[in-house]
PDB file of N, CA, C and O in Angstrom:
ATOM      1  N   MET A  18     163.900 150.155  96.660  1.00 79.00           N
ATOM      2  CA  MET A  18     162.969 149.054  96.762  1.00 79.00           C
ATOM      3  C   MET A  18     162.757 148.379  95.401  1.00 79.00           C
ATOM      4  O   MET A  18     162.774 147.159  95.319  1.00 79.00           O
ATOM      5  N   MET A  19     162.515 149.168  94.368  1.00 82.00           N
ATOM      6  CA  MET A  19     162.307 148.616  93.028  1.00 82.00           C
ATOM      7  C   MET A  19     163.561 147.904  92.531  1.00 82.00           C
ATOM      8  O   MET A  19     163.450 146.897  91.844  1.00 82.00           O
ATOM      9  N   ASP A  20     164.713 148.463  92.872  1.00 86.00           N
ATOM     10  CA  ASP A  20     165.952 147.814  92.453  1.00 86.00           C
ATOM     11  C   ASP A  20     166.102 146.442  93.105  1.00 86.00           C
ATOM     12  O   ASP A  20     166.570 145.493  92.464  1.00 86.00           O
ATOM     13  N   THR A  21     165.698 146.332  94.360  1.00 86.00           N
ATOM     14  CA  THR A  21     165.781 145.058  95.071  1.00 86.00           C
ATOM     15  C   THR A  21     164.851 144.034  94.433  1.00 86.00           C
ATOM     16  O   THR A  21     165.219 142.874  94.246  1.00 86.00           O
ATOM     17  N   ILE A  22     163.653 144.478  94.076  1.00 83.00           N
ATOM     18  CA  ILE A  22     162.694 143.571  93.441  1.00 83.00           C
ATOM     19  C   ILE A  22     163.229 143.123  92.086  1.00 83.00           C
ATOM     20  O   ILE A  22     163.152 141.945  91.745  1.00 83.00           O
ATOM     21  N   ARG A  23     163.754 144.059  91.325  1.00 85.00           N
ATOM     22  CA  ARG A  23     164.321 143.700  90.020  1.00 85.00           C
ATOM     23  C   ARG A  23     165.478 142.723  90.175  1.00 85.00           C
ATOM     24  O   ARG A  23     165.640 141.800  89.385  1.00 85.00           O
ATOM     25  N   GLU A  24     166.275 142.945  91.194  1.00 88.00           N
ATOM     26  CA  GLU A  24     167.435 142.098  91.426  1.00 88.00           C
ATOM     27  C   GLU A  24     167.010 140.669  91.815  1.00 88.00           C
ATOM     28  O   GLU A  24     167.632 139.694  91.397  1.00 88.00           O
ATOM     29  N   TRP A  25     165.957 140.542  92.587  1.00 90.00           N
ATOM     30  CA  TRP A  25     165.503 139.244  93.075  1.00 90.00           C
ATOM     31  C   TRP A  25     164.316 138.679  92.294  1.00 90.00           C
ATOM     32  O   TRP A  25     163.755 137.651  92.673  1.00 90.00           O
ATOM     33  N   TRP A  26     163.941 139.327  91.213  1.00 90.00           N
ATOM     34  CA  TRP A  26     162.775 138.904  90.443  1.00 90.00           C
ATOM     35  C   TRP A  26     162.863 137.437  89.992  1.00 90.00           C
ATOM     36  O   TRP A  26     161.902 136.686  90.122  1.00 90.00           O
ATOM     37  N   GLY A  27     163.994 137.043  89.520  1.00 91.00           N
ATOM     38  CA  GLY A  27     164.171 135.653  89.079  1.00 91.00           C
ATOM     39  C   GLY A  27     163.987 134.671  90.219  1.00 91.00           C
ATOM     40  O   GLY A  27     163.327 133.635  90.075  1.00 91.00           O
ATOM     41  N   ALA A  28     164.568 134.985  91.358  1.00 93.00           N
ATOM     42  CA  ALA A  28     164.449 134.106  92.522  1.00 93.00           C
ATOM     43  C   ALA A  28     163.008 134.083  93.027  1.00 93.00           C
ATOM     44  O   ALA A  28     162.494 133.013  93.408  1.00 93.00           O
ATOM     45  N   ILE A  29     162.336 135.219  93.010  1.00 92.00           N
ATOM     46  CA  ILE A  29     160.933 135.286  93.449  1.00 92.00           C
ATOM     47  C   ILE A  29     160.060 134.435  92.529  1.00 92.00           C
ATOM     48  O   ILE A  29     159.221 133.657  92.988  1.00 92.00           O
ATOM     49  N   MET A  30     160.268 134.548  91.232  1.00 94.00           N
ATOM     50  CA  MET A  30     159.476 133.776  90.271  1.00 94.00           C
ATOM     51  C   MET A  30     159.791 132.278  90.390  1.00 94.00           C
ATOM     52  O   MET A  30     158.891 131.442  90.286  1.00 94.00           O
ATOM     53  N   ALA A  31     161.051 131.957  90.615  1.00 96.00           N
ATOM     54  CA  ALA A  31     161.420 130.549  90.785  1.00 96.00           C
ATOM     55  C   ALA A  31     160.759 129.977  92.035  1.00 96.00           C
ATOM     56  O   ALA A  31     160.227 128.852  92.012  1.00 96.00           O
ATOM     57  N   ALA A  32     160.758 130.710  93.121  1.00 96.00           N
ATOM     58  CA  ALA A  32     160.129 130.252  94.362  1.00 96.00           C
ATOM     59  C   ALA A  32     158.624 130.112  94.174  1.00 96.00           C
ATOM     60  O   ALA A  32     158.013 129.142  94.648  1.00 96.00           O
ATOM     61  N   THR A  33     158.018 131.070  93.471  1.00 95.00           N
ATOM     62  CA  THR A  33     156.582 130.998  93.196  1.00 95.00           C
ATOM     63  C   THR A  33     156.272 129.776  92.329  1.00 95.00           C
ATOM     64  O   THR A  33     155.321 129.036  92.590  1.00 95.00           O
ATOM     65  N   GLY A  34     157.063 129.558  91.300  1.00 96.00           N
ATOM     66  CA  GLY A  34     156.875 128.388  90.438  1.00 96.00           C
ATOM     67  C   GLY A  34     157.027 127.088  91.206  1.00 96.00           C
ATOM     68  O   GLY A  34     156.267 126.133  91.006  1.00 96.00           O
ATOM     69  N   LEU A  35     158.017 127.039  92.072  1.00 96.00           N
ATOM     70  CA  LEU A  35     158.220 125.847  92.893  1.00 96.00           C
ATOM     71  C   LEU A  35     157.018 125.600  93.795  1.00 96.00           C
ATOM     72  O   LEU A  35     156.562 124.465  93.934  1.00 96.00           O
ATOM     73  N   GLY A  36     156.479 126.657  94.385  1.00 95.00           N
ATOM     74  CA  GLY A  36     155.301 126.518  95.246  1.00 95.00           C
ATOM     75  C   GLY A  36     154.108 125.977  94.467  1.00 95.00           C
ATOM     76  O   GLY A  36     153.408 125.067  94.926  1.00 95.00           O
ATOM     77  N   VAL A  37     153.872 126.534  93.282  1.00 96.00           N
ATOM     78  CA  VAL A  37     152.766 126.065  92.445  1.00 96.00           C
ATOM     79  C   VAL A  37     152.980 124.604  92.060  1.00 96.00           C
ATOM     80  O   VAL A  37     152.057 123.790  92.109  1.00 96.00           O
ATOM     81  N   TRP A  38     154.197 124.273  91.674  1.00 95.00           N
ATOM     82  CA  TRP A  38     154.506 122.899  91.285  1.00 95.00           C
ATOM     83  C   TRP A  38     154.272 121.939  92.447  1.00 95.00           C
ATOM     84  O   TRP A  38     153.718 120.852  92.261  1.00 95.00           O
ATOM     85  N   LEU A  39     154.677 122.315  93.662  1.00 95.00           N
ATOM     86  CA  LEU A  39     154.478 121.456  94.832  1.00 95.00           C
ATOM     87  C   LEU A  39     153.000 121.255  95.142  1.00 95.00           C
ATOM     88  O   LEU A  39     152.572 120.156  95.502  1.00 95.00           O
ATOM     89  N   ILE A  40     152.211 122.322  94.979  1.00 95.00           N
ATOM     90  CA  ILE A  40     150.770 122.204  95.215  1.00 95.00           C
ATOM     91  C   ILE A  40     150.146 121.259  94.196  1.00 95.00           C
ATOM     92  O   ILE A  40     149.334 120.401  94.533  1.00 95.00           O
ATOM     93  N   ARG A  41     150.531 121.393  92.929  1.00 95.00           N
ATOM     94  CA  ARG A  41     150.013 120.499  91.897  1.00 95.00           C
ATOM     95  C   ARG A  41     150.460 119.054  92.151  1.00 95.00           C
ATOM     96  O   ARG A  41     149.694 118.119  91.932  1.00 95.00           O
ATOM     97  N   LEU A  42     151.698 118.881  92.592  1.00 95.00           N
ATOM     98  CA  LEU A  42     152.210 117.548  92.894  1.00 95.00           C
ATOM     99  C   LEU A  42     151.414 116.908  94.023  1.00 95.00           C
ATOM    100  O   LEU A  42     151.074 115.719  93.956  1.00 95.00           O
ATOM    101  N   GLU A  43     151.092 117.685  95.041  1.00 95.00           N
ATOM    102  CA  GLU A  43     150.297 117.162  96.147  1.00 95.00           C
ATOM    103  C   GLU A  43     148.913 116.735  95.659  1.00 95.00           C
ATOM    104  O   GLU A  43     148.412 115.669  96.025  1.00 95.00           O
ATOM    105  N   GLY A  44     148.302 117.543  94.828  1.00 94.00           N
ATOM    106  CA  GLY A  44     146.994 117.191  94.272  1.00 94.00           C
ATOM    107  C   GLY A  44     147.052 115.922  93.445  1.00 94.00           C
ATOM    108  O   GLY A  44     146.180 115.055  93.538  1.00 94.00           O
ATOM    109  N   ALA A  45     148.094 115.790  92.638  1.00 95.00           N
ATOM    110  CA  ALA A  45     148.238 114.592  91.806  1.00 95.00           C
ATOM    111  C   ALA A  45     148.464 113.354  92.670  1.00 95.00           C
ATOM    112  O   ALA A  45     147.928 112.284  92.381  1.00 95.00           O
ATOM    113  N   SER A  46     149.240 113.490  93.730  1.00 96.00           N
ATOM    114  CA  SER A  46     149.490 112.331  94.588  1.00 96.00           C
ATOM    115  C   SER A  46     148.225 111.931  95.341  1.00 96.00           C
ATOM    116  O   SER A  46     147.962 110.739  95.520  1.00 96.00           O
ATOM    117  N   LYS A  47     147.415 112.898  95.757  1.00 96.00           N
ATOM    118  CA  LYS A  47     146.155 112.560  96.424  1.00 96.00           C
ATOM    119  C   LYS A  47     145.217 111.847  95.460  1.00 96.00           C
ATOM    120  O   LYS A  47     144.560 110.874  95.823  1.00 96.00           O
ATOM    121  N   THR A  48     145.178 112.310  94.229  1.00 95.00           N
ATOM    122  CA  THR A  48     144.342 111.667  93.215  1.00 95.00           C
ATOM    123  C   THR A  48     144.822 110.240  92.965  1.00 95.00           C
ATOM    124  O   THR A  48     144.015 109.305  92.868  1.00 95.00           O
ATOM    125  N   ALA A  49     146.130 110.064  92.875  1.00 96.00           N
ATOM    126  CA  ALA A  49     146.685 108.730  92.648  1.00 96.00           C
ATOM    127  C   ALA A  49     146.381 107.805  93.823  1.00 96.00           C
ATOM    128  O   ALA A  49     146.049 106.626  93.622  1.00 96.00           O
ATOM    129  N   LEU A  50     146.462 108.299  95.035  1.00 96.00           N
ATOM    130  CA  LEU A  50     146.167 107.483  96.212  1.00 96.00           C
ATOM    131  C   LEU A  50     144.702 107.061  96.238  1.00 96.00           C
ATOM    132  O   LEU A  50     144.381 105.914  96.571  1.00 96.00           O
ATOM    133  N   ARG A  51     143.800 107.976  95.868  1.00 97.00           N
ATOM    134  CA  ARG A  51     142.380 107.617  95.800  1.00 97.00           C
ATOM    135  C   ARG A  51     142.153 106.537  94.751  1.00 97.00           C
ATOM    136  O   ARG A  51     141.378 105.603  94.963  1.00 97.00           O
ATOM    137  N   GLU A  52     142.826 106.648  93.625  1.00 97.00           N
ATOM    138  CA  GLU A  52     142.689 105.657  92.559  1.00 97.00           C
ATOM    139  C   GLU A  52     143.231 104.297  93.011  1.00 97.00           C
ATOM    140  O   GLU A  52     142.634 103.261  92.730  1.00 97.00           O
ATOM    141  N   VAL A  53     144.348 104.301  93.714  1.00 97.00           N
ATOM    142  CA  VAL A  53     144.915 103.048  94.232  1.00 97.00           C
ATOM    143  C   VAL A  53     143.937 102.393  95.208  1.00 97.00           C
ATOM    144  O   VAL A  53     143.710 101.188  95.157  1.00 97.00           O
ATOM    145  N   GLU A  54     143.341 103.183  96.091  1.00 97.00           N
ATOM    146  CA  GLU A  54     142.373 102.637  97.036  1.00 97.00           C
ATOM    147  C   GLU A  54     141.166 102.053  96.303  1.00 97.00           C
ATOM    148  O   GLU A  54     140.668 100.982  96.655  1.00 97.00           O
ATOM    149  N   ARG A  55     140.692 102.743  95.273  1.00 97.00           N
ATOM    150  CA  ARG A  55     139.558 102.260  94.495  1.00 97.00           C
ATOM    151  C   ARG A  55     139.908 100.936  93.811  1.00 97.00           C
ATOM    152  O   ARG A  55     139.127  99.992  93.822  1.00 97.00           O
ATOM    153  N   LEU A  56     141.107 100.877  93.244  1.00 98.00           N
ATOM    154  CA  LEU A  56     141.534  99.655  92.567  1.00 98.00           C
ATOM    155  C   LEU A  56     141.707  98.494  93.542  1.00 98.00           C
ATOM    156  O   LEU A  56     141.395  97.349  93.210  1.00 98.00           O
ATOM    157  N   GLU A  57     142.186  98.775  94.749  1.00 97.00           N
ATOM    158  CA  GLU A  57     142.324  97.725  95.759  1.00 97.00           C
ATOM    159  C   GLU A  57     140.952  97.178  96.153  1.00 97.00           C
ATOM    160  O   GLU A  57     140.775  95.967  96.298  1.00 97.00           O
ATOM    161  N   LYS A  58     139.969  98.066  96.321  1.00 98.00           N
ATOM    162  CA  LYS A  58     138.618  97.617  96.643  1.00 98.00           C
ATOM    163  C   LYS A  58     138.051  96.782  95.505  1.00 98.00           C
ATOM    164  O   LYS A  58     137.414  95.749  95.736  1.00 98.00           O
ATOM    165  N   GLN A  59     138.281  97.227  94.271  1.00 98.00           N
ATOM    166  CA  GLN A  59     137.800  96.475  93.110  1.00 98.00           C
ATOM    167  C   GLN A  59     138.473  95.107  93.038  1.00 98.00           C
ATOM    168  O   GLN A  59     137.825  94.102  92.753  1.00 98.00           O
ATOM    169  N   LEU A  60     139.764  95.064  93.323  1.00 97.00           N
ATOM    170  CA  LEU A  60     140.492  93.792  93.314  1.00 97.00           C
ATOM    171  C   LEU A  60     139.941  92.837  94.371  1.00 97.00           C
ATOM    172  O   LEU A  60     139.761  91.642  94.107  1.00 97.00           O
ATOM    173  N   ASP A  61     139.655  93.352  95.562  1.00 97.00           N
ATOM    174  CA  ASP A  61     139.072  92.511  96.615  1.00 97.00           C
ATOM    175  C   ASP A  61     137.714  91.972  96.187  1.00 97.00           C
ATOM    176  O   ASP A  61     137.411  90.794  96.399  1.00 97.00           O
ATOM    177  N   ALA A  62     136.899  92.829  95.596  1.00 97.00           N
ATOM    178  CA  ALA A  62     135.581  92.394  95.125  1.00 97.00           C
ATOM    179  C   ALA A  62     135.725  91.332  94.035  1.00 97.00           C
ATOM    180  O   ALA A  62     134.992  90.334  94.026  1.00 97.00           O
ATOM    181  N   ASP A  63     136.668  91.536  93.124  1.00 97.00           N
ATOM    182  CA  ASP A  63     136.904  90.550  92.061  1.00 97.00           C
ATOM    183  C   ASP A  63     137.366  89.219  92.630  1.00 97.00           C
ATOM    184  O   ASP A  63     136.938  88.160  92.182  1.00 97.00           O
ATOM    185  N   ARG A  64     138.244  89.280  93.617  1.00 97.00           N
ATOM    186  CA  ARG A  64     138.724  88.043  94.243  1.00 97.00           C
ATOM    187  C   ARG A  64     137.586  87.281  94.902  1.00 97.00           C
ATOM    188  O   ARG A  64     137.500  86.058  94.817  1.00 97.00           O
ATOM    189  N   LYS A  65     136.707  88.005  95.590  1.00 97.00           N
ATOM    190  CA  LYS A  65     135.570  87.351  96.234  1.00 97.00           C
ATOM    191  C   LYS A  65     134.655  86.717  95.188  1.00 97.00           C
ATOM    192  O   LYS A  65     134.172  85.601  95.379  1.00 97.00           O
ATOM    193  N   ALA A  66     134.410  87.441  94.107  1.00 97.00           N
ATOM    194  CA  ALA A  66     133.544  86.913  93.049  1.00 97.00           C
ATOM    195  C   ALA A  66     134.158  85.671  92.413  1.00 97.00           C
ATOM    196  O   ALA A  66     133.462  84.674  92.158  1.00 97.00           O
ATOM    197  N   ILE A  67     135.448  85.718  92.163  1.00 98.00           N
ATOM    198  CA  ILE A  67     136.136  84.563  91.571  1.00 98.00           C
ATOM    199  C   ILE A  67     136.088  83.371  92.519  1.00 98.00           C
ATOM    200  O   ILE A  67     135.868  82.231  92.101  1.00 98.00           O
ATOM    201  N   SER A  68     136.283  83.629  93.798  1.00 97.00           N
ATOM    202  CA  SER A  68     136.241  82.551  94.784  1.00 97.00           C
ATOM    203  C   SER A  68     134.858  81.897  94.803  1.00 97.00           C
ATOM    204  O   SER A  68     134.744  80.667  94.834  1.00 97.00           O
ATOM    205  N   GLU A  69     133.827  82.706  94.774  1.00 97.00           N
ATOM    206  CA  GLU A  69     132.465  82.173  94.763  1.00 97.00           C
ATOM    207  C   GLU A  69     132.207  81.380  93.485  1.00 97.00           C
ATOM    208  O   GLU A  69     131.612  80.297  93.530  1.00 97.00           O
ATOM    209  N   THR A  70     132.681  81.879  92.366  1.00 97.00           N
ATOM    210  CA  THR A  70     132.507  81.177  91.096  1.00 97.00           C
ATOM    211  C   THR A  70     133.225  79.830  91.128  1.00 97.00           C
ATOM    212  O   THR A  70     132.672  78.813  90.684  1.00 97.00           O
ATOM    213  N   ARG A  71     134.428  79.795  91.653  1.00 97.00           N
ATOM    214  CA  ARG A  71     135.165  78.533  91.763  1.00 97.00           C
ATOM    215  C   ARG A  71     134.435  77.541  92.652  1.00 97.00           C
ATOM    216  O   ARG A  71     134.372  76.354  92.353  1.00 97.00           O
ATOM    217  N   ARG A  72     133.905  78.052  93.748  1.00 97.00           N
ATOM    218  CA  ARG A  72     133.168  77.192  94.664  1.00 97.00           C
ATOM    219  C   ARG A  72     131.961  76.567  93.949  1.00 97.00           C
ATOM    220  O   ARG A  72     131.708  75.359  94.058  1.00 97.00           O
ATOM    221  N   GLU A  73     131.246  77.386  93.197  1.00 97.00           N
ATOM    222  CA  GLU A  73     130.086  76.888  92.450  1.00 97.00           C
ATOM    223  C   GLU A  73     130.512  75.871  91.386  1.00 97.00           C
ATOM    224  O   GLU A  73     129.853  74.842  91.209  1.00 97.00           O
ATOM    225  N   GLN A  74     131.595  76.154  90.691  1.00 98.00           N
ATOM    226  CA  GLN A  74     132.076  75.228  89.668  1.00 98.00           C
ATOM    227  C   GLN A  74     132.521  73.904  90.278  1.00 98.00           C
ATOM    228  O   GLN A  74     132.254  72.834  89.724  1.00 98.00           O
ATOM    229  N   ASN A  75     133.190  73.969  91.408  1.00 98.00           N
ATOM    230  CA  ASN A  75     133.613  72.738  92.085  1.00 98.00           C
ATOM    231  C   ASN A  75     132.412  71.906  92.513  1.00 98.00           C
ATOM    232  O   ASN A  75     132.419  70.676  92.384  1.00 98.00           O
ATOM    233  N   GLU A  76     131.373  72.560  93.009  1.00 97.00           N
ATOM    234  CA  GLU A  76     130.170  71.835  93.397  1.00 97.00           C
ATOM    235  C   GLU A  76     129.522  71.183  92.173  1.00 97.00           C
ATOM    236  O   GLU A  76     129.107  70.027  92.218  1.00 97.00           O
ATOM    237  N   MET A  77     129.466  71.912  91.079  1.00 98.00           N
ATOM    238  CA  MET A  77     128.895  71.365  89.846  1.00 98.00           C
ATOM    239  C   MET A  77     129.712  70.172  89.360  1.00 98.00           C
ATOM    240  O   MET A  77     129.156  69.144  88.951  1.00 98.00           O
ATOM    241  N   LEU A  78     131.032  70.272  89.423  1.00 98.00           N
ATOM    242  CA  LEU A  78     131.891  69.159  89.007  1.00 98.00           C
ATOM    243  C   LEU A  78     131.704  67.936  89.897  1.00 98.00           C
ATOM    244  O   LEU A  78     131.709  66.800  89.423  1.00 98.00           O
ATOM    245  N   ARG A  79     131.527  68.174  91.216  1.00 98.00           N
ATOM    246  CA  ARG A  79     131.265  67.053  92.120  1.00 98.00           C
ATOM    247  C   ARG A  79     129.976  66.328  91.730  1.00 98.00           C
ATOM    248  O   ARG A  79     129.925  65.096  91.697  1.00 98.00           O
ATOM    249  N   GLU A  80     128.953  67.120  91.443  1.00 97.00           N
ATOM    250  CA  GLU A  80     127.685  66.520  91.029  1.00 97.00           C
ATOM    251  C   GLU A  80     127.841  65.758  89.711  1.00 97.00           C
ATOM    252  O   GLU A  80     127.308  64.653  89.564  1.00 97.00           O
ATOM    253  N   MET A  81     128.583  66.319  88.776  1.00 97.00           N
ATOM    254  CA  MET A  81     128.788  65.652  87.490  1.00 97.00           C
ATOM    255  C   MET A  81     129.564  64.348  87.676  1.00 97.00           C
ATOM    256  O   MET A  81     129.221  63.334  87.069  1.00 97.00           O
ATOM    257  N   ARG A  82     130.590  64.371  88.513  1.00 97.00           N
ATOM    258  CA  ARG A  82     131.357  63.153  88.786  1.00 97.00           C
ATOM    259  C   ARG A  82     130.463  62.077  89.392  1.00 97.00           C
ATOM    260  O   ARG A  82     130.539  60.900  89.016  1.00 97.00           O
ATOM    261  N   ALA A  83     129.629  62.495  90.339  1.00 97.00           N
ATOM    262  CA  ALA A  83     128.731  61.530  90.977  1.00 97.00           C
ATOM    263  C   ALA A  83     127.761  60.959  89.944  1.00 97.00           C
ATOM    264  O   ALA A  83     127.502  59.745  89.932  1.00 97.00           O
ATOM    265  N   ASP A  84     127.240  61.814  89.074  1.00 96.00           N
ATOM    266  CA  ASP A  84     126.311  61.335  88.033  1.00 96.00           C
ATOM    267  C   ASP A  84     127.004  60.379  87.074  1.00 96.00           C
ATOM    268  O   ASP A  84     126.456  59.325  86.719  1.00 96.00           O
ATOM    269  N   ILE A  85     128.193  60.713  86.666  1.00 96.00           N
ATOM    270  CA  ILE A  85     128.948  59.847  85.748  1.00 96.00           C
ATOM    271  C   ILE A  85     129.253  58.517  86.417  1.00 96.00           C
ATOM    272  O   ILE A  85     129.129  57.445  85.807  1.00 96.00           O
ATOM    273  N   LYS A  86     129.619  58.585  87.670  1.00 95.00           N
ATOM    274  CA  LYS A  86     129.919  57.346  88.403  1.00 95.00           C
ATOM    275  C   LYS A  86     128.688  56.451  88.460  1.00 95.00           C
ATOM    276  O   LYS A  86     128.771  55.236  88.229  1.00 95.00           O
ATOM    277  N   ARG A  87     127.521  57.042  88.756  1.00 94.00           N
ATOM    278  CA  ARG A  87     126.280  56.259  88.794  1.00 94.00           C
ATOM    279  C   ARG A  87     125.968  55.663  87.426  1.00 94.00           C
ATOM    280  O   ARG A  87     125.574  54.502  87.319  1.00 94.00           O
ATOM    281  N   LEU A  88     126.152  56.458  86.364  1.00 94.00           N
ATOM    282  CA  LEU A  88     125.894  55.952  85.009  1.00 94.00           C
ATOM    283  C   LEU A  88     126.834  54.797  84.663  1.00 94.00           C
ATOM    284  O   LEU A  88     126.412  53.797  84.073  1.00 94.00           O
ATOM    285  N   LEU A  89     128.106  54.921  85.023  1.00 93.00           N
ATOM    286  CA  LEU A  89     129.056  53.849  84.760  1.00 93.00           C
ATOM    287  C   LEU A  89     128.720  52.593  85.558  1.00 93.00           C
ATOM    288  O   LEU A  89     128.845  51.475  85.067  1.00 93.00           O
ATOM    289  N   GLU A  90     128.301  52.788  86.785  1.00 91.00           N
ATOM    290  CA  GLU A  90     127.921  51.638  87.606  1.00 91.00           C
ATOM    291  C   GLU A  90     126.715  50.924  87.009  1.00 91.00           C
ATOM    292  O   GLU A  90     126.649  49.698  86.987  1.00 91.00           O
ATOM    293  N   ARG A  91     125.763  51.709  86.510  1.00 90.00           N
ATOM    294  CA  ARG A  91     124.571  51.099  85.896  1.00 90.00           C
ATOM    295  C   ARG A  91     124.935  50.343  84.626  1.00 90.00           C
ATOM    296  O   ARG A  91     124.416  49.254  84.366  1.00 90.00           O
ATOM    297  N   SER A  92     125.791  50.925  83.822  1.00 88.00           N
ATOM    298  CA  SER A  92     126.116  50.299  82.545  1.00 88.00           C
ATOM    299  C   SER A  92     127.018  49.081  82.728  1.00 88.00           C
ATOM    300  O   SER A  92     126.995  48.156  81.909  1.00 88.00           O
ATOM    301  N   SER A  93     127.791  49.036  83.809  1.00 82.00           N
ATOM    302  CA  SER A  93     128.701  47.897  84.004  1.00 82.00           C
ATOM    303  C   SER A  93     128.079  46.802  84.855  1.00 82.00           C
ATOM    304  O   SER A  93     128.616  45.711  84.922  1.00 82.00           O
ATOM    305  N   SER A  94     126.972  47.082  85.503  1.00 71.00           N
ATOM    306  CA  SER A  94     126.373  46.036  86.346  1.00 71.00           C
ATOM    307  C   SER A  94     125.685  45.003  85.456  1.00 71.00           C
ATOM    308  O   SER A  94     125.129  45.332  84.424  1.00 71.00           O
ATOM    309  N   PRO A  95     125.744  43.707  85.863  1.00 67.00           N
ATOM    310  CA  PRO A  95     125.119  42.654  85.059  1.00 67.00           C
ATOM    311  C   PRO A  95     123.603  42.808  85.040  1.00 67.00           C
ATOM    312  O   PRO A  95     123.002  43.124  86.057  1.00 67.00           O
ATOM    313  N   ARG A  96     123.040  42.589  83.886  1.00 62.00           N
ATOM    314  CA  ARG A  96     121.605  42.735  83.744  1.00 62.00           C
ATOM    315  C   ARG A  96     120.943  41.365  83.844  1.00 62.00           C
ATOM    316  O   ARG A  96     121.443  40.390  83.337  1.00 62.00           O
ATOM    317  N   ASP A  97     119.844  41.360  84.489  1.00 53.00           N
ATOM    318  CA  ASP A  97     119.134  40.090  84.652  1.00 53.00           C
ATOM    319  C   ASP A  97     118.244  39.781  83.502  1.00 53.00           C
ATOM    320  O   ASP A  97     117.785  40.427  82.730  1.00 53.00           O
TER     321      ASP A  97
END
């Protein structure tokens, strides 16, 4: 029995090492997947925030254009 263990010791240790490595690999991949999901949620939130900011800026620009147009109309109209 001891001779068999000695003979296969390298293979047993290699199989054990492979098992440990696979378990660690699975843990790392699960961690990476959680991080990817978190980043995707953050990206969606950022996109929504940017969209809202653009909408607000466009509204402000519309108001500014209208104000400038009114000012130009006043300054170009003949005065009595």
